[in-house]
Amino acid sequence: MIEDSSKFELTEELKASIDKILVEHYHDFTQIVGILLDVQSKIEQHYIPKIVACYVAEKLPVKLSVIYDCMTFYDALSDKPRGRYPIEICDSIACKVNNNEFLLKTLKELLGIDFGTVTYDGRFTIEKVSCFGACDRAPAVKINGIVYGPLKTKAQMRGLLEQFV
Ligand code: FES
């Protein structure tokens, strides 16, 4: 079940993880995208709730609007709850010519969701993203940083989804 992001609790444990990430990045503003990706990876639903964005802004320090600009610009960052396994579907040229439309259509059908929605059990979301450098495995997807592909048949896609229970 997807939680209401306004009710997200910033625990002491999460604060400590964020503090550690900031130290690892030397509180360096130029590493903001890496910082936000690392912070996001600590949250089960792979997004950055407002309370977390505010905490990072205060601690880095940086303006809150800069954090939201990054989340708007980078596909890999989100301010909305995603599935525990967000499926990033490449929509760049090598994947397009290898029929990523079939991949997309089939995943939507198997999962019963569209963009911007989450499966009933909170496991999956699907998102179109730009090339992530796995063009030799087109059409490809990325789930929690791991690339899978080429995915050309419904059976391959079903097998992939079954790995994430
Ligand atoms: S075009 Fe799809 S991974 Fe590069």
Short mmCIF file of N, CA and C and ligand atoms in Angstrom, two decimals:
data_model
loop_
_atom_site.label_atom_id
_atom_site.label_comp_id
_atom_site.label_asym_id
_atom_site.label_seq_id
_atom_site.Cartn_x
_atom_site.Cartn_y
_atom_site.Cartn_z
N MET A 1 0.84 -1.19 0.00
CA MET A 1 0.00 0.00 0.00
C MET A 1 0.89 1.25 0.00
N ILE A 2 0.54 2.21 -0.82
CA ILE A 2 1.31 3.45 -0.89
C ILE A 2 0.93 4.37 0.26
N GLU A 3 1.95 4.96 0.88
CA GLU A 3 1.65 5.84 2.00
C GLU A 3 1.41 7.27 1.53
N ASP A 4 0.79 8.04 2.39
CA ASP A 4 0.58 9.46 2.12
C ASP A 4 1.89 10.16 2.43
N SER A 5 2.49 10.82 1.41
CA SER A 5 3.82 11.42 1.60
C SER A 5 3.81 12.51 2.68
N SER A 6 2.63 13.15 2.90
CA SER A 6 2.58 14.19 3.93
C SER A 6 2.72 13.60 5.32
N LYS A 7 2.53 12.27 5.44
CA LYS A 7 2.63 11.63 6.75
C LYS A 7 3.98 10.94 6.93
N PHE A 8 4.90 11.18 6.01
CA PHE A 8 6.20 10.53 6.10
C PHE A 8 6.92 10.97 7.38
N GLU A 9 7.48 9.99 8.07
CA GLU A 9 8.16 10.33 9.32
C GLU A 9 9.68 10.35 9.12
N LEU A 10 10.27 11.47 9.45
CA LEU A 10 11.73 11.58 9.36
C LEU A 10 12.31 11.09 10.69
N THR A 11 12.71 9.84 10.70
CA THR A 11 13.18 9.23 11.95
C THR A 11 14.61 9.66 12.26
N GLU A 12 15.00 9.43 13.50
CA GLU A 12 16.39 9.74 13.90
C GLU A 12 17.36 8.88 13.08
N GLU A 13 16.95 7.65 12.79
CA GLU A 13 17.79 6.74 12.01
C GLU A 13 18.01 7.29 10.59
N LEU A 14 16.93 7.78 9.99
CA LEU A 14 17.07 8.34 8.64
C LEU A 14 17.91 9.62 8.66
N LYS A 15 17.69 10.43 9.69
CA LYS A 15 18.53 11.65 9.81
C LYS A 15 20.00 11.28 9.88
N ALA A 16 20.31 10.25 10.66
CA ALA A 16 21.71 9.83 10.79
C ALA A 16 22.26 9.34 9.45
N SER A 17 21.42 8.62 8.68
CA SER A 17 21.86 8.15 7.36
C SER A 17 22.12 9.34 6.43
N ILE A 18 21.24 10.33 6.49
CA ILE A 18 21.41 11.51 5.63
C ILE A 18 22.67 12.27 6.04
N ASP A 19 22.87 12.42 7.34
CA ASP A 19 24.08 13.11 7.82
C ASP A 19 25.34 12.41 7.30
N LYS A 20 25.30 11.07 7.32
CA LYS A 20 26.45 10.29 6.85
C LYS A 20 26.67 10.52 5.34
N ILE A 21 25.59 10.53 4.59
CA ILE A 21 25.69 10.77 3.14
C ILE A 21 26.31 12.15 2.88
N LEU A 22 25.87 13.13 3.64
CA LEU A 22 26.40 14.49 3.45
C LEU A 22 27.90 14.53 3.74
N VAL A 23 28.32 13.82 4.76
CA VAL A 23 29.76 13.76 5.08
C VAL A 23 30.52 13.08 3.95
N GLU A 24 29.95 11.96 3.46
CA GLU A 24 30.61 11.23 2.37
C GLU A 24 30.77 12.10 1.12
N HIS A 25 29.86 13.05 0.96
CA HIS A 25 29.94 13.96 -0.19
C HIS A 25 30.56 15.31 0.21
N TYR A 26 31.20 15.35 1.36
CA TYR A 26 31.93 16.55 1.84
C TYR A 26 31.03 17.80 1.92
N HIS A 27 29.73 17.60 2.09
CA HIS A 27 28.78 18.74 2.09
C HIS A 27 29.01 19.61 0.86
N ASP A 28 29.37 18.96 -0.25
CA ASP A 28 29.74 19.69 -1.47
C ASP A 28 28.50 19.90 -2.34
N PHE A 29 28.11 21.14 -2.47
CA PHE A 29 26.93 21.50 -3.24
C PHE A 29 26.97 20.95 -4.67
N THR A 30 28.17 20.89 -5.25
CA THR A 30 28.27 20.43 -6.64
C THR A 30 27.93 18.94 -6.77
N GLN A 31 27.87 18.24 -5.65
CA GLN A 31 27.51 16.82 -5.69
C GLN A 31 26.04 16.59 -5.34
N ILE A 32 25.25 17.63 -5.51
CA ILE A 32 23.87 17.56 -5.03
C ILE A 32 23.05 16.41 -5.65
N VAL A 33 23.27 16.14 -6.93
CA VAL A 33 22.49 15.06 -7.55
C VAL A 33 22.86 13.71 -6.91
N GLY A 34 24.16 13.48 -6.74
CA GLY A 34 24.61 12.24 -6.09
C GLY A 34 24.08 12.15 -4.66
N ILE A 35 24.08 13.27 -3.96
CA ILE A 35 23.56 13.29 -2.59
C ILE A 35 22.08 12.89 -2.59
N LEU A 36 21.32 13.51 -3.48
CA LEU A 36 19.88 13.23 -3.50
C LEU A 36 19.60 11.78 -3.91
N LEU A 37 20.38 11.26 -4.85
CA LEU A 37 20.20 9.85 -5.24
C LEU A 37 20.49 8.93 -4.06
N ASP A 38 21.55 9.23 -3.32
CA ASP A 38 21.89 8.40 -2.15
C ASP A 38 20.81 8.50 -1.08
N VAL A 39 20.31 9.71 -0.86
CA VAL A 39 19.25 9.89 0.14
C VAL A 39 18.01 9.12 -0.30
N GLN A 40 17.64 9.27 -1.55
CA GLN A 40 16.45 8.60 -2.07
C GLN A 40 16.56 7.08 -1.92
N SER A 41 17.77 6.56 -2.09
CA SER A 41 17.96 5.11 -2.00
C SER A 41 17.73 4.58 -0.58
N LYS A 42 17.73 5.47 0.40
CA LYS A 42 17.49 5.06 1.80
C LYS A 42 16.01 4.96 2.12
N ILE A 43 15.17 5.43 1.19
CA ILE A 43 13.73 5.46 1.45
C ILE A 43 13.06 4.37 0.62
N GLU A 44 12.30 3.51 1.28
CA GLU A 44 11.79 2.31 0.62
C GLU A 44 11.04 2.61 -0.67
N GLN A 45 10.30 3.71 -0.69
CA GLN A 45 9.50 4.00 -1.89
C GLN A 45 10.22 4.92 -2.88
N HIS A 46 11.54 4.99 -2.72
CA HIS A 46 12.40 5.63 -3.74
C HIS A 46 11.93 7.02 -4.14
N TYR A 47 11.69 7.85 -3.16
CA TYR A 47 11.37 9.25 -3.46
C TYR A 47 11.90 10.10 -2.33
N ILE A 48 11.80 11.44 -2.53
CA ILE A 48 12.27 12.35 -1.49
C ILE A 48 11.08 13.15 -0.99
N PRO A 49 10.54 12.75 0.17
CA PRO A 49 9.41 13.49 0.74
C PRO A 49 9.84 14.92 1.11
N LYS A 50 8.86 15.80 1.21
CA LYS A 50 9.17 17.22 1.48
C LYS A 50 9.97 17.39 2.77
N ILE A 51 9.60 16.66 3.80
CA ILE A 51 10.30 16.82 5.08
C ILE A 51 11.79 16.43 4.94
N VAL A 52 12.07 15.47 4.07
CA VAL A 52 13.46 15.05 3.84
C VAL A 52 14.18 16.12 3.00
N ALA A 53 13.48 16.63 1.98
CA ALA A 53 14.08 17.69 1.15
C ALA A 53 14.46 18.89 2.02
N CYS A 54 13.57 19.24 2.95
CA CYS A 54 13.84 20.38 3.85
C CYS A 54 15.06 20.09 4.73
N TYR A 55 15.15 18.87 5.22
CA TYR A 55 16.27 18.50 6.08
C TYR A 55 17.59 18.60 5.31
N VAL A 56 17.62 18.08 4.09
CA VAL A 56 18.84 18.13 3.27
C VAL A 56 19.18 19.60 2.97
N ALA A 57 18.16 20.39 2.62
CA ALA A 57 18.39 21.80 2.29
C ALA A 57 19.04 22.53 3.47
N GLU A 58 18.54 22.23 4.66
CA GLU A 58 19.07 22.91 5.86
C GLU A 58 20.50 22.46 6.16
N LYS A 59 20.76 21.17 5.99
CA LYS A 59 22.05 20.63 6.39
C LYS A 59 23.17 20.83 5.36
N LEU A 60 22.79 20.97 4.07
CA LEU A 60 23.84 20.99 3.04
C LEU A 60 24.75 22.22 3.17
N PRO A 61 24.33 23.44 3.25
CA PRO A 61 23.00 23.98 3.04
C PRO A 61 22.82 24.43 1.59
N VAL A 62 21.53 24.45 1.18
CA VAL A 62 21.19 24.90 -0.17
C VAL A 62 19.72 25.32 -0.12
N LYS A 63 19.32 26.13 -1.08
CA LYS A 63 17.91 26.54 -1.10
C LYS A 63 17.03 25.34 -1.45
N LEU A 64 15.87 25.28 -0.81
CA LEU A 64 14.94 24.18 -1.07
C LEU A 64 14.55 24.13 -2.57
N SER A 65 14.45 25.29 -3.18
CA SER A 65 14.05 25.34 -4.59
C SER A 65 15.08 24.63 -5.48
N VAL A 66 16.34 24.64 -5.09
CA VAL A 66 17.38 23.96 -5.87
C VAL A 66 17.14 22.45 -5.84
N ILE A 67 16.75 21.96 -4.68
CA ILE A 67 16.47 20.52 -4.55
C ILE A 67 15.29 20.14 -5.44
N TYR A 68 14.25 20.98 -5.43
CA TYR A 68 13.09 20.67 -6.28
C TYR A 68 13.42 20.83 -7.75
N ASP A 69 14.31 21.75 -8.10
CA ASP A 69 14.75 21.87 -9.50
C ASP A 69 15.43 20.58 -9.94
N CYS A 70 16.28 20.03 -9.08
CA CYS A 70 16.97 18.77 -9.41
C CYS A 70 15.96 17.65 -9.60
N MET A 71 14.98 17.58 -8.71
CA MET A 71 14.00 16.49 -8.80
C MET A 71 13.15 16.62 -10.06
N THR A 72 12.94 17.86 -10.50
CA THR A 72 12.17 18.06 -11.74
C THR A 72 13.01 17.68 -12.95
N PHE A 73 14.30 18.01 -12.91
CA PHE A 73 15.16 17.83 -14.08
C PHE A 73 15.61 16.38 -14.27
N TYR A 74 15.94 15.69 -13.19
CA TYR A 74 16.51 14.34 -13.31
C TYR A 74 15.44 13.26 -13.16
N ASP A 75 15.31 12.43 -14.21
CA ASP A 75 14.31 11.36 -14.21
C ASP A 75 14.46 10.44 -13.01
N ALA A 76 15.70 10.25 -12.58
CA ALA A 76 15.95 9.26 -11.53
C ALA A 76 15.53 9.75 -10.14
N LEU A 77 15.19 11.02 -10.02
CA LEU A 77 14.77 11.56 -8.73
C LEU A 77 13.26 11.81 -8.75
N SER A 78 12.63 11.61 -7.61
CA SER A 78 11.18 11.81 -7.56
C SER A 78 10.76 12.43 -6.24
N ASP A 79 9.74 13.29 -6.30
CA ASP A 79 9.18 13.84 -5.06
C ASP A 79 7.86 13.14 -4.71
N LYS A 80 7.55 12.09 -5.47
CA LYS A 80 6.33 11.33 -5.19
C LYS A 80 6.67 9.87 -4.92
N PRO A 81 5.91 9.23 -4.05
CA PRO A 81 6.19 7.83 -3.74
C PRO A 81 6.15 6.96 -4.99
N ARG A 82 7.11 6.06 -5.09
CA ARG A 82 7.14 5.12 -6.21
C ARG A 82 7.01 3.71 -5.63
N GLY A 83 6.99 2.73 -6.53
CA GLY A 83 6.98 1.35 -6.07
C GLY A 83 8.32 1.03 -5.41
N ARG A 84 8.33 -0.07 -4.66
CA ARG A 84 9.61 -0.48 -4.08
C ARG A 84 10.60 -0.83 -5.18
N TYR A 85 10.05 -1.21 -6.33
CA TYR A 85 10.88 -1.55 -7.49
C TYR A 85 10.46 -0.67 -8.67
N PRO A 86 10.95 0.54 -8.75
CA PRO A 86 10.57 1.40 -9.89
C PRO A 86 11.22 0.86 -11.17
N ILE A 87 10.41 0.61 -12.18
CA ILE A 87 10.95 0.09 -13.44
C ILE A 87 11.19 1.27 -14.37
N GLU A 88 12.46 1.54 -14.65
CA GLU A 88 12.82 2.63 -15.55
C GLU A 88 12.97 2.04 -16.95
N ILE A 89 12.12 2.49 -17.87
CA ILE A 89 12.15 1.97 -19.24
C ILE A 89 12.84 2.99 -20.13
N CYS A 90 13.92 2.55 -20.76
CA CYS A 90 14.67 3.47 -21.62
C CYS A 90 13.84 3.83 -22.85
N ASP A 91 13.80 5.14 -23.13
CA ASP A 91 13.03 5.61 -24.29
C ASP A 91 13.94 6.35 -25.27
N SER A 92 15.19 5.97 -25.33
CA SER A 92 16.11 6.60 -26.29
C SER A 92 16.26 5.72 -27.52
N ILE A 93 17.07 6.18 -28.47
CA ILE A 93 17.01 5.65 -29.83
C ILE A 93 17.25 4.15 -29.96
N ALA A 94 18.30 3.61 -29.33
CA ALA A 94 18.59 2.17 -29.51
C ALA A 94 17.44 1.32 -28.97
N CYS A 95 16.85 1.74 -27.88
CA CYS A 95 15.73 0.98 -27.32
C CYS A 95 14.46 1.17 -28.16
N LYS A 96 14.30 2.37 -28.69
CA LYS A 96 13.14 2.61 -29.57
C LYS A 96 13.19 1.71 -30.80
N VAL A 97 14.36 1.64 -31.45
CA VAL A 97 14.43 0.84 -32.68
C VAL A 97 14.37 -0.65 -32.37
N ASN A 98 14.56 -1.02 -31.12
CA ASN A 98 14.41 -2.42 -30.72
C ASN A 98 13.06 -2.66 -30.05
N ASN A 99 12.11 -1.83 -30.42
CA ASN A 99 10.71 -2.03 -30.04
C ASN A 99 10.44 -1.93 -28.54
N ASN A 100 10.91 -0.84 -27.94
CA ASN A 100 10.60 -0.65 -26.53
C ASN A 100 9.10 -0.40 -26.32
N GLU A 101 8.38 -0.09 -27.39
CA GLU A 101 6.93 0.11 -27.28
C GLU A 101 6.25 -1.20 -26.85
N PHE A 102 6.73 -2.31 -27.42
CA PHE A 102 6.17 -3.62 -27.03
C PHE A 102 6.47 -3.90 -25.55
N LEU A 103 7.70 -3.59 -25.16
CA LEU A 103 8.12 -3.76 -23.77
C LEU A 103 7.21 -2.95 -22.84
N LEU A 104 7.01 -1.71 -23.19
CA LEU A 104 6.19 -0.81 -22.38
C LEU A 104 4.74 -1.31 -22.30
N LYS A 105 4.20 -1.62 -23.45
CA LYS A 105 2.80 -2.06 -23.51
C LYS A 105 2.61 -3.35 -22.69
N THR A 106 3.57 -4.26 -22.82
CA THR A 106 3.45 -5.55 -22.12
C THR A 106 3.59 -5.37 -20.61
N LEU A 107 4.53 -4.55 -20.19
CA LEU A 107 4.69 -4.33 -18.74
C LEU A 107 3.44 -3.67 -18.16
N LYS A 108 2.88 -2.72 -18.88
CA LYS A 108 1.64 -2.08 -18.40
C LYS A 108 0.53 -3.12 -18.25
N GLU A 109 0.46 -3.99 -19.23
CA GLU A 109 -0.58 -5.03 -19.23
C GLU A 109 -0.35 -6.03 -18.07
N LEU A 110 0.89 -6.48 -17.91
CA LEU A 110 1.17 -7.47 -16.86
C LEU A 110 0.95 -6.88 -15.47
N LEU A 111 1.28 -5.61 -15.31
CA LEU A 111 1.19 -4.99 -13.98
C LEU A 111 -0.17 -4.32 -13.73
N GLY A 112 -0.88 -4.04 -14.80
CA GLY A 112 -2.18 -3.37 -14.65
C GLY A 112 -2.04 -1.93 -14.19
N ILE A 113 -0.96 -1.26 -14.59
CA ILE A 113 -0.77 0.14 -14.19
C ILE A 113 -0.34 0.97 -15.41
N ASP A 114 -0.39 2.28 -15.22
CA ASP A 114 0.10 3.22 -16.23
C ASP A 114 1.16 4.09 -15.56
N PHE A 115 1.72 5.03 -16.29
CA PHE A 115 2.69 5.94 -15.68
C PHE A 115 2.03 6.69 -14.52
N GLY A 116 2.82 6.92 -13.49
CA GLY A 116 2.33 7.73 -12.38
C GLY A 116 1.46 6.97 -11.40
N THR A 117 1.24 5.67 -11.63
CA THR A 117 0.47 4.90 -10.65
C THR A 117 1.34 3.76 -10.13
N VAL A 118 0.91 3.19 -9.04
CA VAL A 118 1.69 2.16 -8.36
C VAL A 118 0.84 0.89 -8.28
N THR A 119 1.47 -0.27 -8.41
CA THR A 119 0.70 -1.51 -8.30
C THR A 119 0.03 -1.59 -6.92
N TYR A 120 -1.06 -2.33 -6.84
CA TYR A 120 -1.87 -2.37 -5.61
C TYR A 120 -1.06 -2.78 -4.38
N ASP A 121 0.01 -3.57 -4.62
CA ASP A 121 0.82 -4.05 -3.49
C ASP A 121 2.01 -3.15 -3.21
N GLY A 122 2.10 -2.02 -3.93
CA GLY A 122 3.19 -1.07 -3.68
C GLY A 122 4.53 -1.50 -4.25
N ARG A 123 4.52 -2.54 -5.07
CA ARG A 123 5.82 -3.05 -5.55
C ARG A 123 6.38 -2.27 -6.74
N PHE A 124 5.55 -2.00 -7.75
CA PHE A 124 6.10 -1.47 -9.00
C PHE A 124 5.50 -0.14 -9.43
N THR A 125 6.35 0.67 -10.05
CA THR A 125 5.91 1.82 -10.86
C THR A 125 6.67 1.69 -12.17
N ILE A 126 6.16 2.32 -13.22
CA ILE A 126 6.90 2.34 -14.48
C ILE A 126 7.12 3.79 -14.92
N GLU A 127 8.32 4.02 -15.43
CA GLU A 127 8.70 5.38 -15.83
C GLU A 127 9.52 5.31 -17.10
N LYS A 128 9.30 6.27 -18.01
CA LYS A 128 10.17 6.39 -19.18
C LYS A 128 11.36 7.24 -18.80
N VAL A 129 12.55 6.80 -19.16
CA VAL A 129 13.76 7.58 -18.88
C VAL A 129 14.63 7.64 -20.14
N SER A 130 15.64 8.50 -20.10
CA SER A 130 16.57 8.60 -21.21
C SER A 130 17.63 7.49 -21.10
N CYS A 131 18.40 7.34 -22.16
CA CYS A 131 19.44 6.31 -22.23
C CYS A 131 20.28 6.23 -20.95
N PHE A 132 20.41 5.02 -20.42
CA PHE A 132 21.27 4.83 -19.24
C PHE A 132 22.51 4.02 -19.57
N GLY A 133 22.86 4.01 -20.87
CA GLY A 133 24.15 3.44 -21.27
C GLY A 133 24.18 1.94 -21.44
N ALA A 134 23.02 1.32 -21.61
CA ALA A 134 22.99 -0.13 -21.82
C ALA A 134 22.43 -0.43 -23.21
N CYS A 135 22.83 0.37 -24.18
CA CYS A 135 22.26 0.30 -25.54
C CYS A 135 22.50 -1.08 -26.16
N ASP A 136 23.59 -1.76 -25.78
CA ASP A 136 23.86 -3.09 -26.32
C ASP A 136 22.89 -4.13 -25.78
N ARG A 137 22.06 -3.74 -24.82
CA ARG A 137 21.08 -4.68 -24.24
C ARG A 137 19.66 -4.21 -24.52
N ALA A 138 19.51 -3.39 -25.54
CA ALA A 138 18.20 -2.84 -25.88
C ALA A 138 17.24 -3.90 -26.42
N PRO A 139 15.95 -3.78 -26.08
CA PRO A 139 15.34 -2.79 -25.19
C PRO A 139 15.57 -3.19 -23.73
N ALA A 140 15.94 -2.21 -22.95
CA ALA A 140 16.36 -2.50 -21.57
C ALA A 140 15.55 -1.70 -20.55
N VAL A 141 15.56 -2.23 -19.33
CA VAL A 141 14.99 -1.50 -18.20
C VAL A 141 16.04 -1.48 -17.09
N LYS A 142 15.83 -0.58 -16.15
CA LYS A 142 16.69 -0.53 -14.97
C LYS A 142 15.79 -0.56 -13.75
N ILE A 143 16.13 -1.42 -12.82
CA ILE A 143 15.36 -1.51 -11.58
C ILE A 143 16.33 -1.43 -10.41
N ASN A 144 16.16 -0.41 -9.60
CA ASN A 144 17.04 -0.18 -8.45
C ASN A 144 18.52 -0.29 -8.83
N GLY A 145 18.86 0.35 -9.95
CA GLY A 145 20.26 0.46 -10.35
C GLY A 145 20.79 -0.71 -11.16
N ILE A 146 19.99 -1.75 -11.35
CA ILE A 146 20.47 -2.91 -12.12
C ILE A 146 19.76 -2.96 -13.47
N VAL A 147 20.55 -3.18 -14.53
CA VAL A 147 20.00 -3.20 -15.89
C VAL A 147 19.57 -4.63 -16.25
N TYR A 148 18.41 -4.73 -16.90
CA TYR A 148 17.91 -6.00 -17.42
C TYR A 148 17.59 -5.83 -18.89
N GLY A 149 18.05 -6.76 -19.71
CA GLY A 149 17.76 -6.68 -21.13
C GLY A 149 18.71 -7.55 -21.92
N PRO A 150 18.44 -7.80 -23.18
CA PRO A 150 17.25 -7.32 -23.88
C PRO A 150 15.99 -8.07 -23.45
N LEU A 151 14.89 -7.31 -23.39
CA LEU A 151 13.60 -7.89 -23.01
C LEU A 151 12.69 -7.82 -24.23
N LYS A 152 12.52 -8.94 -24.89
CA LYS A 152 11.78 -8.92 -26.15
C LYS A 152 10.49 -9.74 -26.14
N THR A 153 10.32 -10.58 -25.12
CA THR A 153 9.11 -11.41 -25.11
C THR A 153 8.35 -11.22 -23.80
N LYS A 154 7.07 -11.55 -23.87
CA LYS A 154 6.22 -11.44 -22.67
C LYS A 154 6.73 -12.39 -21.59
N ALA A 155 7.22 -13.57 -21.99
CA ALA A 155 7.71 -14.55 -21.01
C ALA A 155 8.93 -14.00 -20.27
N GLN A 156 9.82 -13.32 -20.99
CA GLN A 156 10.99 -12.72 -20.33
C GLN A 156 10.55 -11.67 -19.30
N MET A 157 9.56 -10.88 -19.69
CA MET A 157 9.11 -9.81 -18.79
C MET A 157 8.43 -10.39 -17.56
N ARG A 158 7.62 -11.42 -17.77
CA ARG A 158 6.96 -12.06 -16.63
C ARG A 158 8.03 -12.64 -15.69
N GLY A 159 9.02 -13.29 -16.27
CA GLY A 159 10.10 -13.88 -15.47
C GLY A 159 10.85 -12.82 -14.67
N LEU A 160 11.05 -11.67 -15.28
CA LEU A 160 11.73 -10.58 -14.58
C LEU A 160 10.91 -10.11 -13.38
N LEU A 161 9.63 -9.89 -13.61
CA LEU A 161 8.77 -9.39 -12.53
C LEU A 161 8.70 -10.38 -11.37
N GLU A 162 8.73 -11.65 -11.69
CA GLU A 162 8.63 -12.68 -10.64
C GLU A 162 9.85 -12.69 -9.71
N GLN A 163 10.92 -12.07 -10.16
CA GLN A 163 12.11 -12.01 -9.29
C GLN A 163 11.93 -11.05 -8.11
N PHE A 164 10.94 -10.17 -8.25
CA PHE A 164 10.78 -9.12 -7.23
C PHE A 164 9.54 -9.40 -6.39
N VAL A 165 9.70 -10.28 -5.41
CA VAL A 165 8.53 -10.63 -4.58
C VAL A 165 8.56 -9.93 -3.24
S1 FES B 1 19.21 3.66 -25.86
FE1 FES B 1 18.33 2.45 -24.31
S2 FES B 1 19.98 2.11 -22.92
FE2 FES B 1 20.83 3.39 -24.46
#
